[in-house]
Short mmCIF file of C-alpha atoms in Angstrom, two decimals:
data_model
loop_
_atom_site.label_atom_id
_atom_site.label_comp_id
_atom_site.label_asym_id
_atom_site.label_seq_id
_atom_site.Cartn_x
_atom_site.Cartn_y
_atom_site.Cartn_z
CA UNK W 250 -58.18 -8.32 -27.14
CA UNK W 251 -58.44 -6.21 -30.21
CA UNK W 252 -60.72 -7.17 -33.09
CA UNK W 253 -59.35 -9.88 -35.37
CA UNK W 254 -57.44 -8.65 -38.39
CA UNK W 255 -56.56 -10.57 -41.45
CA UNK W 256 -53.04 -11.82 -40.64
CA UNK W 257 -52.25 -12.71 -44.23
CA UNK W 258 -52.87 -9.18 -45.47
CA UNK W 259 -50.87 -7.73 -42.58
CA UNK W 260 -47.93 -10.04 -43.24
CA UNK W 261 -47.89 -9.10 -46.92
CA UNK W 262 -47.99 -5.48 -45.77
CA UNK W 263 -44.96 -5.98 -43.50
CA UNK W 264 -43.13 -7.76 -46.30
CA UNK W 265 -43.78 -4.66 -48.41
CA UNK W 266 -42.33 -2.51 -45.57
CA UNK W 267 -45.69 -1.08 -44.50
CA UNK W 268 -45.11 0.09 -40.94
CA UNK W 269 -48.85 0.33 -40.24
CA UNK W 270 -49.16 -3.40 -40.93
CA UNK W 271 -46.46 -4.08 -38.34
CA UNK W 272 -48.18 -1.90 -35.76
CA UNK W 273 -51.43 -3.80 -36.43
CA UNK W 274 -49.64 -7.10 -35.79
CA UNK W 275 -48.14 -5.52 -32.67
CA UNK W 276 -51.60 -4.54 -31.46
CA UNK W 277 -52.80 -8.08 -31.98
CA UNK W 278 -49.89 -10.13 -30.61
CA UNK W 279 -47.75 -7.92 -28.34
CA UNK W 280 -49.78 -8.82 -25.24
CA UNK W 281 -49.49 -12.58 -25.85
CA UNK W 282 -45.76 -12.31 -26.52
CA UNK W 283 -45.16 -9.94 -23.60
CA UNK W 284 -47.02 -12.42 -21.37
CA UNK W 285 -44.61 -15.16 -22.41
CA UNK W 286 -41.46 -12.99 -22.21
CA UNK W 287 -42.16 -11.58 -18.76
CA UNK W 288 -43.02 -15.02 -17.36
CA UNK W 289 -39.74 -16.32 -18.71
CA UNK W 290 -37.40 -13.56 -17.55
CA UNK W 291 -39.43 -12.33 -14.54
CA UNK W 292 -38.12 -8.80 -15.05
CA UNK W 293 -40.49 -6.19 -16.48
CA UNK W 294 -37.68 -3.83 -17.56
CA UNK W 295 -35.89 -6.56 -19.45
CA UNK W 296 -39.18 -7.90 -20.83
CA UNK W 297 -39.98 -4.50 -22.33
CA UNK W 298 -36.61 -4.38 -24.10
CA UNK W 299 -37.01 -7.95 -25.32
CA UNK W 300 -40.51 -7.34 -26.68
CA UNK W 301 -39.25 -4.40 -28.70
CA UNK W 302 -36.25 -6.44 -29.90
CA UNK W 303 -38.56 -9.29 -30.90
CA UNK W 304 -40.76 -7.02 -33.00
CA UNK W 305 -37.71 -5.47 -34.64
CA UNK W 306 -36.62 -8.98 -35.60
CA UNK W 307 -40.11 -9.71 -36.93
CA UNK W 308 -39.84 -6.52 -39.03
CA UNK W 309 -36.40 -7.40 -40.33
CA UNK W 310 -36.90 -11.15 -40.85
CA UNK W 311 -40.46 -11.27 -42.13
CA UNK W 312 -39.25 -12.78 -45.41
CA UNK W 313 -38.24 -15.90 -43.47
CA UNK W 314 -41.85 -16.55 -42.41
CA UNK W 315 -43.73 -19.08 -44.57
CA UNK W 316 -47.50 -19.25 -43.87
CA UNK W 317 -47.70 -22.81 -45.24
CA UNK W 318 -45.48 -24.01 -42.38
CA UNK W 319 -47.57 -22.60 -39.57
CA UNK W 320 -49.39 -19.71 -37.97
CA UNK W 321 -47.81 -16.29 -37.61
CA UNK W 322 -48.11 -16.38 -33.83
CA UNK W 323 -46.11 -19.63 -33.65
CA UNK W 324 -43.28 -18.04 -35.68
CA UNK W 325 -43.36 -14.85 -33.61
CA UNK W 326 -43.44 -16.89 -30.38
CA UNK W 327 -40.26 -18.74 -31.42
CA UNK W 328 -38.52 -15.42 -32.08
CA UNK W 329 -39.58 -14.00 -28.71
CA UNK W 330 -38.66 -17.20 -26.87
CA UNK W 331 -35.18 -17.44 -28.43
CA UNK W 332 -34.53 -13.73 -27.92
CA UNK W 333 -35.47 -14.07 -24.25
CA UNK W 334 -33.47 -17.24 -23.66
CA UNK W 335 -30.38 -15.63 -25.24
CA UNK W 336 -30.77 -12.54 -23.06
CA UNK W 337 -31.20 -14.69 -19.95
CA UNK W 338 -28.05 -16.64 -20.78
CA UNK W 339 -26.11 -13.38 -21.09
CA UNK W 340 -27.60 -12.08 -17.83
CA UNK W 341 -26.80 -15.38 -16.14
CA UNK W 342 -23.14 -14.94 -17.12
CA UNK W 343 -23.15 -11.43 -15.66
CA UNK W 344 -24.74 -12.56 -12.42
CA UNK W 345 -21.96 -15.10 -11.94
CA UNK W 346 -19.56 -12.22 -11.40
CA UNK W 347 -21.93 -10.28 -9.09
CA UNK W 348 -23.29 -10.71 -5.60
CA UNK W 349 -26.25 -13.03 -6.16
CA UNK W 350 -28.13 -11.95 -3.02
CA UNK W 351 -28.13 -8.33 -4.20
CA UNK W 352 -29.47 -9.44 -7.58
CA UNK W 353 -32.28 -11.44 -5.97
CA UNK W 354 -33.22 -8.52 -3.70
CA UNK W 355 -33.34 -6.20 -6.69
CA UNK W 356 -35.63 -8.56 -8.63
CA UNK W 357 -37.99 -8.99 -5.70
CA UNK W 358 -38.27 -5.21 -5.36
CA UNK W 359 -38.99 -4.77 -9.05
CA UNK W 360 -41.54 -7.57 -9.43
CA UNK W 361 -43.88 -7.61 -6.42
CA UNK W 362 -46.68 -9.23 -8.43
CA UNK W 363 -47.03 -12.89 -9.40
CA UNK W 364 -45.96 -13.20 -13.01
CA UNK W 365 -46.58 -16.92 -12.90
CA UNK W 366 -50.29 -16.49 -12.39
CA UNK W 367 -52.06 -18.02 -15.37
CA UNK W 368 -55.47 -17.23 -16.78
CA UNK W 369 -58.10 -18.87 -18.91
CA UNK W 370 -58.63 -22.48 -19.78
CA UNK W 371 -55.23 -23.56 -18.45
CA UNK W 372 -56.55 -23.00 -14.91
CA UNK W 373 -59.09 -25.79 -15.43
CA UNK W 374 -56.23 -28.29 -15.77
CA UNK W 375 -55.02 -30.52 -12.95
CA UNK W 376 -52.05 -28.89 -11.14
CA UNK W 377 -49.37 -31.21 -12.56
CA UNK W 378 -50.74 -30.72 -16.10
CA UNK W 379 -50.88 -26.96 -15.59
CA UNK W 380 -47.30 -26.93 -14.29
CA UNK W 381 -46.08 -29.00 -17.25
CA UNK W 382 -47.69 -26.60 -19.74
CA UNK W 383 -46.47 -23.56 -17.82
CA UNK W 384 -42.86 -24.79 -17.76
CA UNK W 385 -42.73 -25.53 -21.45
CA UNK W 386 -44.86 -22.76 -22.98
CA UNK W 387 -44.45 -19.89 -20.56
CA UNK W 388 -41.08 -20.40 -18.91
CA UNK W 389 -38.97 -21.55 -21.85
CA UNK W 390 -38.00 -24.96 -20.46
CA UNK W 391 -37.13 -27.75 -22.88
CA UNK W 392 -38.89 -31.08 -22.28
CA UNK W 393 -35.70 -32.48 -20.75
CA UNK W 394 -35.26 -29.52 -18.41
CA UNK W 395 -38.92 -29.51 -17.46
CA UNK W 396 -39.15 -33.20 -16.52
CA UNK W 397 -36.13 -32.73 -14.22
CA UNK W 398 -37.76 -29.64 -12.75
CA UNK W 399 -40.91 -31.62 -12.01
CA UNK W 400 -38.93 -34.67 -10.87
CA UNK W 401 -40.72 -37.14 -13.16
CA UNK W 402 -39.38 -39.35 -15.99
CA UNK W 403 -39.26 -37.81 -19.46
CA UNK W 404 -41.89 -40.24 -20.78
CA UNK W 405 -44.26 -39.32 -17.95
CA UNK W 406 -43.68 -35.64 -18.59
CA UNK W 407 -44.48 -36.05 -22.29
CA UNK W 408 -47.61 -37.86 -21.29
CA UNK W 409 -48.57 -34.92 -19.00
CA UNK W 410 -48.17 -32.53 -21.94
CA UNK W 411 -50.31 -34.68 -24.27
CA UNK W 412 -53.07 -35.10 -21.67
CA UNK W 413 -52.96 -31.38 -20.81
CA UNK W 414 -53.28 -30.38 -24.47
CA UNK W 415 -56.16 -32.82 -24.93
CA UNK W 416 -58.00 -31.36 -21.96
CA UNK W 417 -57.35 -27.84 -23.21
CA UNK W 418 -58.75 -28.87 -26.59
CA UNK W 419 -61.90 -30.16 -24.93
CA UNK W 420 -62.17 -27.02 -22.87
CA UNK W 421 -61.79 -24.72 -25.87
CA UNK W 422 -64.35 -26.79 -27.80
CA UNK W 423 -66.88 -26.38 -25.01
CA UNK W 424 -66.11 -22.66 -24.71
CA UNK W 425 -66.41 -22.30 -28.46
CA UNK W 426 -69.80 -24.07 -28.47
CA UNK W 427 -70.95 -21.97 -25.55
CA UNK W 428 -69.91 -18.77 -27.30
CA UNK W 429 -71.63 -19.92 -30.50
CA UNK W 430 -74.83 -20.68 -28.55
CA UNK W 431 -74.73 -17.32 -26.74
CA UNK W 432 -74.12 -15.45 -29.99
CA UNK W 433 -77.00 -17.30 -31.57
CA UNK W 434 -79.26 -16.71 -28.52
CA UNK W 435 -78.35 -13.01 -28.42
CA UNK W 436 -78.93 -12.76 -32.16
CA UNK W 437 -75.34 -11.68 -32.84
CA UNK I 286 -40.40 -40.69 -38.61
CA UNK I 287 -43.93 -42.10 -38.41
CA UNK I 288 -47.17 -40.36 -37.52
CA UNK I 289 -47.30 -42.26 -34.22
CA UNK I 290 -43.75 -41.22 -33.33
CA UNK I 291 -44.54 -37.60 -34.13
CA UNK I 292 -47.46 -37.72 -31.68
CA UNK I 293 -46.12 -40.07 -28.97
CA UNK I 294 -42.61 -38.57 -28.79
CA UNK I 295 -43.94 -35.03 -28.57
CA UNK I 296 -42.32 -33.98 -31.84
CA UNK I 297 -45.36 -31.87 -32.75
CA UNK I 298 -45.06 -29.80 -29.55
CA UNK I 299 -41.28 -29.55 -29.93
CA UNK I 300 -41.78 -28.37 -33.53
CA UNK I 301 -44.21 -25.74 -32.28
CA UNK I 302 -41.62 -24.48 -29.80
CA UNK I 303 -38.80 -24.54 -32.34
CA UNK I 304 -36.87 -27.13 -30.35
CA UNK I 305 -36.45 -29.81 -33.02
CA UNK I 306 -33.03 -30.25 -34.59
CA UNK I 307 -32.82 -29.69 -38.35
CA UNK I 308 -32.87 -33.41 -39.18
CA UNK I 309 -36.06 -34.14 -37.22
CA UNK I 310 -37.62 -30.90 -38.44
CA UNK I 311 -37.11 -31.89 -42.08
CA UNK I 312 -38.50 -35.36 -41.41
CA UNK I 313 -41.58 -33.95 -39.66
CA UNK I 314 -42.21 -31.33 -42.34
CA UNK I 315 -41.98 -34.04 -44.95
CA UNK I 316 -44.49 -36.13 -42.99
CA UNK I 317 -46.79 -33.14 -42.54
CA UNK I 318 -46.80 -32.48 -46.28
CA UNK I 319 -47.94 -36.07 -46.90
CA UNK I 320 -50.30 -36.64 -43.97
CA UNK I 321 -53.28 -34.30 -43.93
CA UNK I 322 -54.54 -35.77 -40.64
CA UNK I 323 -51.28 -34.99 -38.88
CA UNK I 324 -51.30 -31.51 -40.43
CA UNK I 325 -54.79 -30.94 -39.00
CA UNK I 326 -53.61 -32.15 -35.58
CA UNK I 327 -50.74 -29.65 -35.69
CA UNK I 328 -53.09 -26.87 -36.87
CA UNK I 329 -55.41 -27.56 -33.93
CA UNK I 330 -52.48 -27.65 -31.54
CA UNK I 331 -51.24 -24.33 -32.90
CA UNK I 332 -54.69 -22.78 -32.58
CA UNK I 333 -55.02 -23.96 -28.96
CA UNK I 334 -51.53 -22.78 -28.21
CA UNK I 335 -52.40 -19.34 -29.55
CA UNK I 336 -55.66 -19.22 -27.60
CA UNK I 337 -53.78 -20.13 -24.42
CA UNK I 338 -51.28 -17.36 -25.11
CA UNK I 339 -54.07 -14.87 -25.71
CA UNK I 340 -55.73 -15.92 -22.46
CA UNK I 341 -52.50 -15.14 -20.67
CA UNK I 342 -51.62 -11.96 -22.52
CA UNK I 343 -50.30 -9.06 -20.46
CA UNK I 344 -50.73 -5.60 -21.89
CA UNK I 345 -47.26 -4.11 -22.39
CA UNK I 346 -46.60 -0.47 -21.43
CA UNK I 347 -47.57 1.98 -24.19
CA UNK I 348 -44.08 3.43 -24.52
CA UNK I 349 -42.77 0.14 -26.03
CA UNK I 350 -44.89 0.69 -29.12
CA UNK I 351 -43.58 4.24 -29.33
CA UNK I 352 -40.00 3.03 -28.95
CA UNK I 353 -40.57 0.42 -31.64
CA UNK I 354 -41.99 3.10 -33.91
CA UNK I 355 -38.97 5.33 -33.31
CA UNK I 356 -36.57 2.45 -33.91
CA UNK I 357 -38.20 1.60 -37.23
CA UNK I 358 -38.88 5.12 -38.44
CA UNK I 359 -35.56 6.54 -37.27
CA UNK I 360 -33.66 7.59 -40.36
CA UNK I 361 -30.00 6.71 -40.73
CA UNK I 362 -27.83 8.63 -38.30
CA UNK I 363 -26.94 11.98 -39.78
CA UNK I 364 -24.81 14.70 -38.33
CA UNK I 365 -27.16 17.45 -37.13
CA UNK I 366 -26.55 20.87 -38.60
CA UNK I 367 -24.55 22.77 -36.03
CA UNK I 368 -22.49 25.69 -37.34
CA UNK I 369 -19.66 25.13 -34.85
CA UNK I 370 -19.46 21.41 -35.72
CA UNK I 371 -19.53 22.10 -39.45
CA UNK I 372 -16.86 24.81 -39.04
CA UNK I 373 -14.71 22.39 -37.07
CA UNK I 374 -15.30 19.66 -39.66
CA UNK I 375 -14.41 22.10 -42.48
CA UNK I 376 -11.23 23.17 -40.71
CA UNK I 377 -10.34 19.55 -40.08
CA UNK I 378 -10.90 18.77 -43.77
CA UNK I 379 -8.84 21.81 -44.84
CA UNK I 380 -6.08 20.80 -42.46
CA UNK I 381 -6.16 17.23 -43.77
CA UNK I 382 -5.96 18.43 -47.41
CA UNK I 383 -3.12 20.87 -46.60
CA UNK I 384 -1.26 18.22 -44.64
CA UNK I 385 -1.66 15.75 -47.49
CA UNK I 386 -0.51 18.31 -50.05
CA UNK I 387 2.53 19.19 -47.90
CA UNK I 388 3.25 15.52 -47.47
CA UNK I 389 3.21 15.00 -51.27
CA UNK I 390 5.45 18.03 -51.79
CA UNK I 391 7.78 16.84 -49.07
CA UNK I 392 7.97 13.43 -50.71
CA UNK I 393 8.65 14.99 -54.10
CA UNK I 394 11.33 17.26 -52.60
CA UNK I 395 12.82 14.28 -50.84
CA UNK I 396 13.07 12.40 -54.14
CA UNK I 397 14.59 15.41 -55.87
CA UNK I 398 17.05 15.81 -53.04
CA UNK I 399 18.08 12.18 -53.36
CA UNK I 400 18.64 12.64 -57.12
CA UNK I 401 20.62 15.81 -56.46
CA UNK I 402 22.67 14.03 -53.83
CA UNK I 403 23.45 11.24 -56.29
CA UNK I 404 24.32 13.81 -58.98
CA UNK I 405 26.46 15.64 -56.51
CA UNK I 406 28.31 12.45 -55.62
CA UNK I 407 28.88 11.75 -59.30
CA UNK I 408 30.12 15.31 -59.95
CA UNK I 409 32.38 15.11 -56.92
CA UNK I 410 33.75 11.81 -58.16
CA UNK I 411 34.33 13.31 -61.62
CA UNK I 412 35.93 16.36 -60.10
CA UNK I 413 38.19 14.20 -58.00
CA UNK I 414 39.18 12.32 -61.12
CA UNK I 415 39.84 15.52 -63.06
CA UNK I 416 41.76 16.97 -60.14
CA UNK I 417 43.75 13.80 -59.87
CA UNK I 418 44.43 13.83 -63.63
CA UNK I 419 45.28 17.52 -63.59
CA UNK I 420 47.62 16.97 -60.70
CA UNK I 421 49.18 14.08 -62.58
CA UNK I 422 49.53 16.17 -65.73
CA UNK I 423 50.93 19.07 -63.73
CA UNK I 424 53.48 16.69 -62.28
CA UNK I 425 54.31 15.33 -65.78
CA UNK I 426 54.49 18.84 -67.25
CA UNK I 427 56.75 19.93 -64.44
CA UNK I 428 58.82 16.84 -65.07
CA UNK I 429 59.11 17.20 -68.87
CA UNK I 430 59.95 20.87 -68.39
CA UNK I 431 62.91 19.83 -66.31
CA UNK I 432 66.31 20.47 -67.92
CA UNK I 433 67.25 16.85 -67.11
CA UNK I 434 64.60 15.57 -69.58
CA UNK I 435 65.62 15.31 -73.26
CA UNK I 436 62.87 15.92 -75.84
CA UNK I 437 63.04 13.85 -79.04
CA UNK I 438 60.83 14.75 -82.01
CA UNK I 439 59.37 11.95 -84.13
CA UNK I 440 57.80 12.70 -87.51
CA UNK I 441 55.99 10.21 -89.70
CA UNK I 442 57.54 9.08 -93.01
CA UNK I 443 55.82 8.86 -96.35
CA UNK I 444 53.57 6.12 -95.01
CA UNK I 445 51.93 8.47 -92.49
CA UNK I 446 53.12 12.03 -92.78
CA UNK I 447 50.52 13.30 -90.29
CA UNK I 448 52.13 11.33 -87.51
CA UNK I 449 53.93 13.71 -85.14
CA UNK I 450 54.98 13.01 -81.60
CA UNK I 451 57.44 14.34 -79.00
CA UNK I 452 59.09 11.86 -76.64
CA UNK I 453 60.55 13.20 -73.39
CA UNK I 454 63.39 10.97 -72.18
CA UNK I 455 63.61 11.14 -68.42
CA UNK I 456 66.66 9.22 -67.37
CA UNK I 457 66.18 10.13 -63.68
CA UNK I 458 62.71 8.55 -63.39
CA UNK I 459 63.49 5.79 -65.96
CA UNK I 460 60.49 6.78 -68.09
CA UNK I 461 59.77 8.22 -71.52
CA UNK I 462 56.77 10.59 -71.65
CA UNK I 463 54.75 11.03 -74.78
CA UNK I 464 51.60 13.07 -75.43
CA UNK I 465 49.32 11.33 -77.88
CA UNK I 466 46.84 14.19 -78.34
CA UNK I 467 47.85 14.95 -81.91
CA UNK I 468 48.45 11.55 -83.46
CA UNK I 469 45.89 10.06 -85.88
CA UNK I 470 44.00 6.95 -84.91
CA UNK I 471 45.59 3.73 -86.20
CA UNK I 472 43.76 1.67 -88.88
CA UNK I 473 41.14 -0.80 -87.64
CA UNK I 474 42.79 -3.81 -85.97
CA UNK I 475 46.21 -2.21 -85.84
CA UNK I 476 48.25 -0.47 -83.12
CA UNK I 477 51.20 1.90 -83.02
CA UNK I 478 54.15 0.43 -81.16
CA UNK I 479 57.36 2.24 -80.01
CA UNK I 480 60.76 0.56 -80.18
CA UNK I 481 64.29 1.36 -79.05
CA UNK I 482 67.23 0.30 -81.17
CA UNK I 483 69.61 -1.37 -78.78
CA UNK I 484 72.69 -2.83 -80.41
CA UNK I 485 70.88 -3.20 -83.75
CA UNK I 486 68.05 -5.00 -82.07
CA UNK I 487 64.56 -3.49 -81.80
CA UNK I 488 63.32 -3.61 -78.15
CA UNK I 489 59.68 -2.75 -77.38
CA UNK I 490 59.02 0.34 -75.33
CA UNK I 491 55.23 -0.23 -75.32
CA UNK I 492 52.09 0.19 -77.43
CA UNK I 493 51.11 3.80 -78.12
CA UNK I 494 47.52 4.51 -77.14
CA UNK I 495 46.08 7.47 -79.00
CA UNK I 496 43.86 8.64 -76.12
CA UNK I 497 44.97 12.27 -75.99
CA UNK I 498 46.77 11.99 -72.69
CA UNK I 499 50.24 11.73 -71.39
CA UNK I 500 51.56 8.21 -71.57
CA UNK I 501 54.61 6.66 -69.92
CA UNK I 502 56.78 4.36 -72.09
CA UNK I 503 59.70 2.17 -71.06
CA UNK I 504 63.01 4.05 -70.96
CA UNK I 505 65.92 2.23 -72.66
CA UNK I 506 69.15 3.98 -71.65
CA UNK I 507 71.17 2.08 -74.26
CA UNK I 508 68.83 2.83 -77.15
CA UNK I 509 70.41 4.64 -80.06
CA UNK I 510 67.17 5.55 -81.84
CA UNK I 511 63.41 5.73 -81.27
CA UNK I 512 61.14 3.96 -83.81
CA UNK I 513 57.36 3.62 -84.30
CA UNK I 514 55.86 0.78 -86.33
CA UNK I 515 52.35 -0.25 -87.24
CA UNK I 516 51.66 -3.62 -85.66
CA UNK I 517 48.69 -5.94 -85.23
CA UNK I 518 46.30 -4.70 -82.51
CA UNK I 519 47.84 -5.06 -79.05
CA UNK I 520 51.43 -5.01 -80.30
CA UNK I 521 54.03 -7.58 -81.39
CA UNK I 522 57.01 -9.32 -79.89
CA UNK I 523 59.13 -8.45 -82.90
CA UNK I 524 59.07 -5.16 -84.74
CA UNK I 525 57.64 -5.16 -88.26
CA UNK I 526 60.37 -3.08 -89.83
CA UNK I 527 58.57 -2.98 -93.16
CA UNK I 528 55.84 -1.09 -91.30
CA UNK I 529 58.12 1.56 -89.90
CA UNK I 530 56.30 4.91 -89.58
CA UNK I 531 58.80 7.11 -87.81
CA UNK I 532 62.44 7.02 -86.73
CA UNK I 533 64.70 9.46 -84.88
CA UNK I 534 68.29 9.10 -83.73
CA UNK I 535 68.70 9.93 -80.07
CA UNK I 536 71.20 12.66 -79.72
#
């Protein structure tokens, strides 16, 4: 990832219509958002359009972002997620009037790689915890849809999410400590 | 909403994803503003969420950034300068102005034509009336010129010396024709009335209307004289002999 930039200054810049500030936010967050969008829609062409659309919305709606209510990434993620879900709903309506087998063939040809492959700390989770997190955070499922997808009661599913987040927290804490130790040991 | 509910029911995660309805969102935000511990939990959750997203970032193709740049920097759509297009646009504008001007003139002409048509109708109506009157007068003139018609001259007495009238007695048509063009107007609220003396009794022949036209009065074959009196406006049943203005014995 690129070097950390001061989000607050960049957001003020975007609010003042500074295009460079937007491009800096794009440099910092486009990969994370693109990772979410493409895992949700499973179509790289559509994902590219949706990423651009999401950043245009960020540019046009930046005044609606309030830093005291949460991090910039969380706000941008919601925009990207809603934009993608809306596009998928529209595409789903179109597919209903087309030959579904042709559509599936086309998608398989376009996306030969596994977009569902996850990286980082999430891979240290137990499979059912990993799946729960993946469904909700990377595939755009609501809790209700996700528990049906996994075939477990809603309460159990919520419990999976809580346990998964707790384990992730532990994992990031350890990684953070390890990085701190290494930096200290390397004299950085 | 309590802190325990927010954690146990997964409201914090749902809030993060933007899935909470407005009522629950307001309740949670209110709780977050009061509970620093819960706010810290959410902050940690957000930070982990972001780290997880960064771990799973996928570098987008470079052209998306370029497309975004073009979309943002693209000025408002303007017609490129192309001489042929501008010439066509100018001609179209000229045509539109000319057409509009012609339309206005056409409308104005149309209005004028309508006025003229109305005037023409009025003139035609007037002409018809005049023709009809002329024809009528021609007929009367022809009639009074007939040797069968007897003209009787009436001259005003000392009461109204300016009163002069000629009565044409037409026994064949049963009418007496008079031309009122030269008689003075009667006093306000009074009328001239013509009478025939039949066996020493005054019989009305009609009210004389000084309108300058030929007027038909009732013919009395047995009348021995013609008389004109000044009567109340509209005429009287009985002649006011003390208001006699003119009298002529029929020959």
